[in-house]
Every structure is written in C-alpha cells, then in structure tokens.
Short mmCIF file of N, CA, C and O in Angstrom, two decimals:
data_model
loop_
_atom_site.label_atom_id
_atom_site.label_comp_id
_atom_site.label_asym_id
_atom_site.label_seq_id
_atom_site.Cartn_x
_atom_site.Cartn_y
_atom_site.Cartn_z
N MET L 226 0.85 -1.17 0.00
CA MET L 226 0.00 0.00 0.00
C MET L 226 0.90 1.24 0.00
O MET L 226 1.96 1.26 0.61
N PHE L 227 0.48 2.28 -0.69
CA PHE L 227 1.23 3.51 -0.75
C PHE L 227 0.35 4.67 -0.32
O PHE L 227 -0.86 4.56 -0.21
N ALA L 228 1.01 5.80 -0.07
CA ALA L 228 0.30 7.02 0.32
C ALA L 228 1.00 8.21 -0.33
O ALA L 228 2.17 8.14 -0.69
N VAL L 229 0.27 9.29 -0.47
CA VAL L 229 0.83 10.55 -0.95
C VAL L 229 0.72 11.54 0.21
O VAL L 229 -0.38 11.80 0.70
N ILE L 230 1.87 12.05 0.66
CA ILE L 230 1.88 12.99 1.78
C ILE L 230 2.33 14.36 1.29
O ILE L 230 2.98 14.48 0.25
N LYS L 231 1.99 15.37 2.08
CA LYS L 231 2.39 16.74 1.77
C LYS L 231 3.22 17.26 2.93
O LYS L 231 2.77 17.24 4.08
N THR L 232 4.44 17.71 2.63
CA THR L 232 5.30 18.30 3.64
C THR L 232 6.30 19.22 2.97
O THR L 232 6.78 18.92 1.88
N GLY L 233 6.55 20.34 3.58
CA GLY L 233 7.50 21.29 3.04
C GLY L 233 7.06 21.90 1.72
O GLY L 233 7.91 22.28 0.91
N GLY L 234 5.74 21.96 1.49
CA GLY L 234 5.24 22.53 0.25
C GLY L 234 5.35 21.61 -0.95
O GLY L 234 5.09 22.02 -2.08
N LYS L 235 5.72 20.36 -0.73
CA LYS L 235 5.85 19.40 -1.82
C LYS L 235 5.04 18.14 -1.49
O LYS L 235 4.67 17.92 -0.35
N GLN L 236 4.80 17.32 -2.49
CA GLN L 236 4.08 16.07 -2.31
C GLN L 236 5.00 14.91 -2.62
O GLN L 236 5.79 14.96 -3.56
N TYR L 237 4.90 13.85 -1.81
CA TYR L 237 5.75 12.68 -1.96
C TYR L 237 4.90 11.42 -1.96
O TYR L 237 3.99 11.27 -1.14
N ARG L 238 5.22 10.49 -2.87
CA ARG L 238 4.56 9.18 -2.89
C ARG L 238 5.45 8.24 -2.09
O ARG L 238 6.62 8.04 -2.44
N VAL L 239 4.91 7.69 -1.01
CA VAL L 239 5.70 6.85 -0.11
C VAL L 239 5.01 5.52 0.13
O VAL L 239 3.80 5.40 0.01
N ALA L 240 5.81 4.54 0.47
CA ALA L 240 5.33 3.22 0.87
C ALA L 240 6.13 2.81 2.10
O ALA L 240 7.11 3.46 2.46
N ALA L 241 5.72 1.73 2.74
CA ALA L 241 6.43 1.27 3.93
C ALA L 241 7.86 0.91 3.56
O ALA L 241 8.13 0.35 2.49
N GLU L 242 8.80 1.25 4.45
CA GLU L 242 10.23 1.00 4.31
C GLU L 242 10.90 1.84 3.24
O GLU L 242 12.04 1.56 2.86
N ASP L 243 10.23 2.85 2.70
CA ASP L 243 10.87 3.78 1.77
C ASP L 243 11.76 4.75 2.55
O ASP L 243 11.47 5.09 3.70
N VAL L 244 12.82 5.20 1.91
CA VAL L 244 13.67 6.25 2.48
C VAL L 244 13.52 7.47 1.58
O VAL L 244 13.83 7.41 0.40
N VAL L 245 13.00 8.56 2.14
CA VAL L 245 12.74 9.77 1.36
C VAL L 245 13.55 10.93 1.94
O VAL L 245 13.78 11.01 3.15
N THR L 246 13.98 11.82 1.05
CA THR L 246 14.68 13.04 1.44
C THR L 246 13.71 14.20 1.27
O THR L 246 13.26 14.47 0.16
N ILE L 247 13.40 14.87 2.37
CA ILE L 247 12.39 15.93 2.36
C ILE L 247 13.00 17.22 2.90
O ILE L 247 14.13 17.22 3.38
N GLU L 248 12.21 18.30 2.85
CA GLU L 248 12.65 19.57 3.43
C GLU L 248 12.88 19.38 4.93
O GLU L 248 12.27 18.51 5.56
N LYS L 249 13.73 20.20 5.51
CA LYS L 249 14.15 20.04 6.89
C LYS L 249 12.99 20.03 7.88
O LYS L 249 12.11 20.88 7.83
N LEU L 250 13.03 19.04 8.78
CA LEU L 250 12.10 18.95 9.91
C LEU L 250 12.89 19.17 11.19
O LEU L 250 14.06 18.80 11.27
N GLU L 251 12.25 19.76 12.20
CA GLU L 251 12.91 19.97 13.48
C GLU L 251 12.81 18.69 14.30
O GLU L 251 11.95 18.55 15.16
N ALA L 252 13.67 17.73 14.00
CA ALA L 252 13.69 16.46 14.72
C ALA L 252 15.11 15.91 14.68
O ALA L 252 15.81 16.06 13.68
N ALA L 253 15.53 15.28 15.76
CA ALA L 253 16.86 14.70 15.84
C ALA L 253 16.86 13.30 15.22
O ALA L 253 15.80 12.66 15.13
N PRO L 254 18.01 12.83 14.76
CA PRO L 254 18.08 11.46 14.23
C PRO L 254 17.62 10.44 15.28
O PRO L 254 17.96 10.52 16.45
N GLY L 255 16.77 9.51 14.84
CA GLY L 255 16.22 8.50 15.73
C GLY L 255 14.83 8.83 16.24
O GLY L 255 14.14 7.96 16.75
N GLU L 256 14.39 10.08 16.11
CA GLU L 256 13.05 10.47 16.56
C GLU L 256 12.00 10.00 15.56
O GLU L 256 12.27 9.85 14.38
N THR L 257 10.79 9.79 16.06
CA THR L 257 9.66 9.41 15.22
C THR L 257 8.89 10.66 14.81
O THR L 257 8.63 11.52 15.64
N VAL L 258 8.55 10.75 13.52
CA VAL L 258 7.76 11.87 13.02
C VAL L 258 6.47 11.32 12.42
O VAL L 258 6.44 10.21 11.90
N THR L 259 5.40 12.11 12.52
CA THR L 259 4.10 11.72 11.98
C THR L 259 3.64 12.78 11.00
O THR L 259 3.67 13.97 11.30
N PHE L 260 3.24 12.34 9.82
CA PHE L 260 2.72 13.23 8.79
C PHE L 260 1.21 13.08 8.76
O PHE L 260 0.68 12.02 8.45
N GLY L 261 0.50 14.16 9.10
CA GLY L 261 -0.96 14.12 9.16
C GLY L 261 -1.63 14.57 7.88
O GLY L 261 -2.81 14.31 7.66
N GLU L 262 -0.89 15.29 7.03
CA GLU L 262 -1.47 15.78 5.77
C GLU L 262 -1.29 14.70 4.69
O GLU L 262 -0.38 14.74 3.89
N VAL L 263 -2.20 13.73 4.71
CA VAL L 263 -2.17 12.62 3.75
C VAL L 263 -3.20 12.90 2.67
O VAL L 263 -4.40 13.01 2.94
N LEU L 264 -2.75 13.02 1.43
CA LEU L 264 -3.63 13.35 0.32
C LEU L 264 -4.29 12.12 -0.29
O LEU L 264 -5.37 12.21 -0.86
N MET L 265 -3.63 10.96 -0.16
CA MET L 265 -4.15 9.74 -0.79
C MET L 265 -3.57 8.52 -0.08
O MET L 265 -2.39 8.49 0.26
N VAL L 266 -4.43 7.52 0.15
CA VAL L 266 -4.00 6.23 0.71
C VAL L 266 -4.58 5.15 -0.18
O VAL L 266 -5.80 5.00 -0.25
N GLY L 267 -3.72 4.40 -0.85
CA GLY L 267 -4.20 3.37 -1.78
C GLY L 267 -5.05 3.99 -2.87
O GLY L 267 -4.60 4.82 -3.64
N ASN L 268 -6.33 3.62 -2.93
CA ASN L 268 -7.25 4.17 -3.92
C ASN L 268 -8.16 5.26 -3.33
O ASN L 268 -8.99 5.81 -4.04
N GLU L 269 -8.00 5.55 -2.04
CA GLU L 269 -8.85 6.55 -1.38
C GLU L 269 -8.21 7.93 -1.53
O GLU L 269 -7.10 8.17 -1.07
N ILE L 270 -8.91 8.84 -2.15
CA ILE L 270 -8.43 10.20 -2.39
C ILE L 270 -9.14 11.15 -1.43
O ILE L 270 -10.36 11.11 -1.29
N GLY L 271 -8.38 12.00 -0.77
CA GLY L 271 -8.94 12.95 0.18
C GLY L 271 -9.44 14.21 -0.48
O GLY L 271 -9.11 14.52 -1.62
N THR L 272 -10.22 14.99 0.27
CA THR L 272 -10.74 16.26 -0.23
C THR L 272 -10.51 17.35 0.80
O THR L 272 -11.44 17.68 1.51
N PRO L 273 -9.41 17.96 1.01
CA PRO L 273 -8.15 17.70 0.35
C PRO L 273 -7.33 16.61 1.04
O PRO L 273 -6.42 16.04 0.44
N PHE L 274 -7.62 16.31 2.33
CA PHE L 274 -6.86 15.29 3.05
C PHE L 274 -7.76 14.11 3.40
O PHE L 274 -8.96 14.27 3.58
N VAL L 275 -7.15 12.93 3.54
CA VAL L 275 -7.89 11.74 3.95
C VAL L 275 -8.09 11.82 5.46
O VAL L 275 -7.12 11.96 6.22
N ALA L 276 -9.35 11.76 5.89
CA ALA L 276 -9.67 11.90 7.32
C ALA L 276 -9.16 10.70 8.10
O ALA L 276 -9.39 9.55 7.72
N GLY L 277 -8.41 10.97 9.17
CA GLY L 277 -7.94 9.90 10.05
C GLY L 277 -6.71 9.17 9.57
O GLY L 277 -6.24 8.27 10.25
N ALA L 278 -6.18 9.52 8.43
CA ALA L 278 -5.00 8.82 7.91
C ALA L 278 -3.73 9.52 8.37
O ALA L 278 -3.69 10.74 8.54
N SER L 279 -2.68 8.73 8.59
CA SER L 279 -1.39 9.30 8.97
C SER L 279 -0.27 8.38 8.49
O SER L 279 -0.48 7.19 8.27
N VAL L 280 0.90 8.97 8.34
CA VAL L 280 2.09 8.23 7.93
C VAL L 280 3.16 8.51 8.97
O VAL L 280 3.38 9.66 9.35
N THR L 281 3.80 7.46 9.48
CA THR L 281 4.85 7.63 10.48
C THR L 281 6.20 7.23 9.90
O THR L 281 6.28 6.40 8.99
N GLY L 282 7.23 7.84 10.43
CA GLY L 282 8.58 7.55 9.97
C GLY L 282 9.60 7.86 11.04
O GLY L 282 9.29 8.50 12.05
N ILE L 283 10.82 7.41 10.81
CA ILE L 283 11.93 7.64 11.72
C ILE L 283 12.97 8.48 11.00
O ILE L 283 13.33 8.17 9.85
N VAL L 284 13.46 9.53 11.65
CA VAL L 284 14.48 10.38 11.06
C VAL L 284 15.80 9.62 11.05
O VAL L 284 16.26 9.15 12.09
N VAL L 285 16.38 9.50 9.86
CA VAL L 285 17.66 8.80 9.72
C VAL L 285 18.81 9.78 9.94
O VAL L 285 19.74 9.50 10.70
N GLU L 286 18.75 10.94 9.26
CA GLU L 286 19.81 11.94 9.42
C GLU L 286 19.33 13.31 8.96
O GLU L 286 18.37 13.42 8.21
N GLN L 287 20.04 14.32 9.44
CA GLN L 287 19.86 15.69 8.96
C GLN L 287 21.05 15.97 8.04
O GLN L 287 22.19 15.74 8.44
N THR L 288 20.80 16.45 6.84
CA THR L 288 21.87 16.65 5.88
C THR L 288 21.62 17.93 5.09
O THR L 288 20.65 18.63 5.34
N ARG L 289 22.51 18.20 4.15
CA ARG L 289 22.36 19.35 3.27
C ARG L 289 22.49 18.86 1.83
O ARG L 289 23.24 17.94 1.54
N GLY L 290 21.75 19.51 0.94
CA GLY L 290 21.78 19.13 -0.47
C GLY L 290 23.02 19.64 -1.18
O GLY L 290 23.90 20.28 -0.58
N ASP L 291 23.09 19.38 -2.47
CA ASP L 291 24.19 19.87 -3.28
C ASP L 291 24.13 21.38 -3.38
O ASP L 291 23.06 21.99 -3.32
N LYS L 292 25.29 21.99 -3.58
CA LYS L 292 25.34 23.44 -3.70
C LYS L 292 24.85 23.85 -5.09
O LYS L 292 25.24 23.25 -6.09
N THR L 293 23.98 24.84 -5.12
CA THR L 293 23.54 25.42 -6.38
C THR L 293 24.12 26.83 -6.47
O THR L 293 24.16 27.55 -5.47
N ILE L 294 24.56 27.18 -7.64
CA ILE L 294 25.19 28.47 -7.88
C ILE L 294 24.25 29.35 -8.70
O ILE L 294 23.74 28.92 -9.73
N ALA L 295 24.03 30.57 -8.21
CA ALA L 295 23.27 31.56 -8.97
C ALA L 295 24.28 32.62 -9.42
O ALA L 295 24.76 33.42 -8.62
N PHE L 296 24.61 32.59 -10.70
CA PHE L 296 25.60 33.52 -11.25
C PHE L 296 24.90 34.51 -12.16
O PHE L 296 24.18 34.12 -13.07
N VAL L 297 25.10 35.80 -11.90
CA VAL L 297 24.48 36.86 -12.69
C VAL L 297 25.59 37.74 -13.25
O VAL L 297 26.48 38.15 -12.51
N LYS L 298 25.53 38.00 -14.54
CA LYS L 298 26.53 38.84 -15.18
C LYS L 298 25.84 39.80 -16.12
O LYS L 298 24.93 39.43 -16.85
N ARG L 299 26.27 41.06 -16.09
CA ARG L 299 25.77 42.04 -17.05
C ARG L 299 26.91 42.36 -17.99
O ARG L 299 27.95 42.90 -17.57
N ARG L 300 26.73 42.01 -19.22
CA ARG L 300 27.83 42.14 -20.18
C ARG L 300 28.21 43.60 -20.41
O ARG L 300 27.37 44.50 -20.33
N ARG L 301 29.48 43.77 -20.67
CA ARG L 301 30.10 45.07 -20.95
C ARG L 301 30.01 46.06 -19.78
O ARG L 301 30.21 47.24 -19.97
N LYS L 302 29.67 45.60 -18.60
CA LYS L 302 29.55 46.49 -17.46
C LYS L 302 30.57 46.18 -16.36
O LYS L 302 30.58 46.83 -15.33
N SER L 303 31.34 45.13 -16.51
CA SER L 303 32.27 44.66 -15.47
C SER L 303 31.54 44.41 -14.16
O SER L 303 32.01 44.76 -13.08
N TRP L 304 30.34 43.83 -14.24
CA TRP L 304 29.51 43.57 -13.06
C TRP L 304 29.09 42.12 -13.05
O TRP L 304 28.57 41.59 -14.04
N LYS L 305 29.33 41.44 -11.94
CA LYS L 305 28.89 40.06 -11.79
C LYS L 305 28.70 39.74 -10.32
O LYS L 305 29.32 40.34 -9.45
N ARG L 306 27.80 38.80 -10.05
CA ARG L 306 27.52 38.34 -8.70
C ARG L 306 27.43 36.82 -8.72
O ARG L 306 26.84 36.23 -9.63
N LYS L 307 27.96 36.21 -7.69
CA LYS L 307 27.90 34.76 -7.57
C LYS L 307 27.41 34.43 -6.17
O LYS L 307 28.01 34.83 -5.18
N LYS L 308 26.26 33.74 -6.10
CA LYS L 308 25.67 33.35 -4.82
C LYS L 308 25.54 31.83 -4.80
O LYS L 308 25.12 31.22 -5.78
N GLY L 309 25.85 31.24 -3.67
CA GLY L 309 25.68 29.80 -3.50
C GLY L 309 24.60 29.51 -2.48
O GLY L 309 24.32 30.33 -1.61
N HIS L 310 23.98 28.33 -2.60
CA HIS L 310 22.92 27.93 -1.68
C HIS L 310 22.96 26.43 -1.50
O HIS L 310 23.12 25.68 -2.47
N ARG L 311 22.83 25.98 -0.26
CA ARG L 311 22.69 24.55 0.04
C ARG L 311 21.44 24.38 0.88
O ARG L 311 21.29 24.98 1.94
N GLN L 312 20.51 23.56 0.40
CA GLN L 312 19.23 23.36 1.08
C GLN L 312 19.39 22.39 2.25
O GLN L 312 20.06 21.36 2.11
N GLU L 313 18.78 22.71 3.37
CA GLU L 313 18.76 21.82 4.53
C GLU L 313 17.73 20.72 4.28
O GLU L 313 16.58 21.01 3.92
N LEU L 314 18.13 19.46 4.48
CA LEU L 314 17.27 18.32 4.17
C LEU L 314 17.22 17.36 5.35
O LEU L 314 18.12 17.34 6.19
N THR L 315 16.17 16.56 5.38
CA THR L 315 16.01 15.50 6.38
C THR L 315 15.75 14.19 5.65
O THR L 315 14.90 14.13 4.76
N VAL L 316 16.46 13.15 6.02
CA VAL L 316 16.25 11.81 5.45
C VAL L 316 15.38 11.03 6.43
O VAL L 316 15.71 10.90 7.61
N VAL L 317 14.24 10.53 5.93
CA VAL L 317 13.25 9.83 6.77
C VAL L 317 12.98 8.45 6.19
O VAL L 317 12.78 8.29 4.99
N ARG L 318 12.97 7.45 7.08
CA ARG L 318 12.56 6.09 6.68
C ARG L 318 11.11 5.90 7.12
O ARG L 318 10.78 6.02 8.29
N ILE L 319 10.23 5.62 6.16
CA ILE L 319 8.80 5.44 6.44
C ILE L 319 8.59 4.09 7.12
O ILE L 319 9.03 3.07 6.61
N THR L 320 7.92 4.10 8.28
CA THR L 320 7.71 2.86 9.02
C THR L 320 6.30 2.32 8.90
O THR L 320 6.11 1.11 9.01
N GLY L 321 5.32 3.20 8.69
CA GLY L 321 3.95 2.70 8.62
C GLY L 321 2.98 3.69 8.03
O GLY L 321 3.19 4.90 8.09
N ILE L 322 1.92 3.14 7.44
CA ILE L 322 0.84 3.94 6.88
C ILE L 322 -0.45 3.49 7.56
O ILE L 322 -0.80 2.31 7.50
N ALA L 323 -1.11 4.43 8.22
CA ALA L 323 -2.36 4.10 8.93
C ALA L 323 -3.52 4.78 8.25
O ALA L 323 -3.55 6.00 8.13
N ALA L 324 -4.48 4.00 7.77
CA ALA L 324 -5.70 4.54 7.15
C ALA L 324 -6.78 4.62 8.22
O ALA L 324 -6.69 4.00 9.27
N ALA L 325 -7.81 5.39 7.93
CA ALA L 325 -8.90 5.58 8.90
C ALA L 325 -9.64 4.30 9.16
O ALA L 325 -9.86 3.48 8.34
#
C-alpha cells in the first residue's frame, strides 16, 4: 500500500520501508515523526486530506543538499555576482501507513 503525503510545500509518494529526502524537519536522528497531511492512501483520495489517515517515519539523518550556484553577469559592465545555496534536508525512513 502507498500514500501521498504533503510536507515542506511538496508532495511525496511513499510506501512502507521507503527512504525519502524531504525539506528540513525539526527532529533529531532517531526520533519518530508523523505526517498528518495525507492526500491519498491506496485508492482513497482525500478532499483535500484523507480523514484519520497518517504516515509515520523515523528520522535517519539531517543533511544538506548539493550546492547550487546563482551567477548573474551584465555584459560590458564589469559587473557580476555569484551566490551559493545549500538546502537543509532531512532523510526519513517510512515505518507505517495508517488509514482511517
């Protein structure tokens, strides 16, 4: 059975024992997290969320994504800017999907 959850402004399709990398959550490695915003469980689609459904997982690690470079140059002006960004991420192992 699979579920579609919403977290960090994005949607993820997860199943039991999946390892997903999501936007940073305030949780230490080893803590249990529960996702209550479940959009779909199996064939049941919520409006907008499935009532009583939840997905639980264990935080594996807190990490950072690859560096992305934003480089801006204005030609013939001797003007350029280079900015780097690394997104804070959380790796979660899904342990269970509970339907209503």
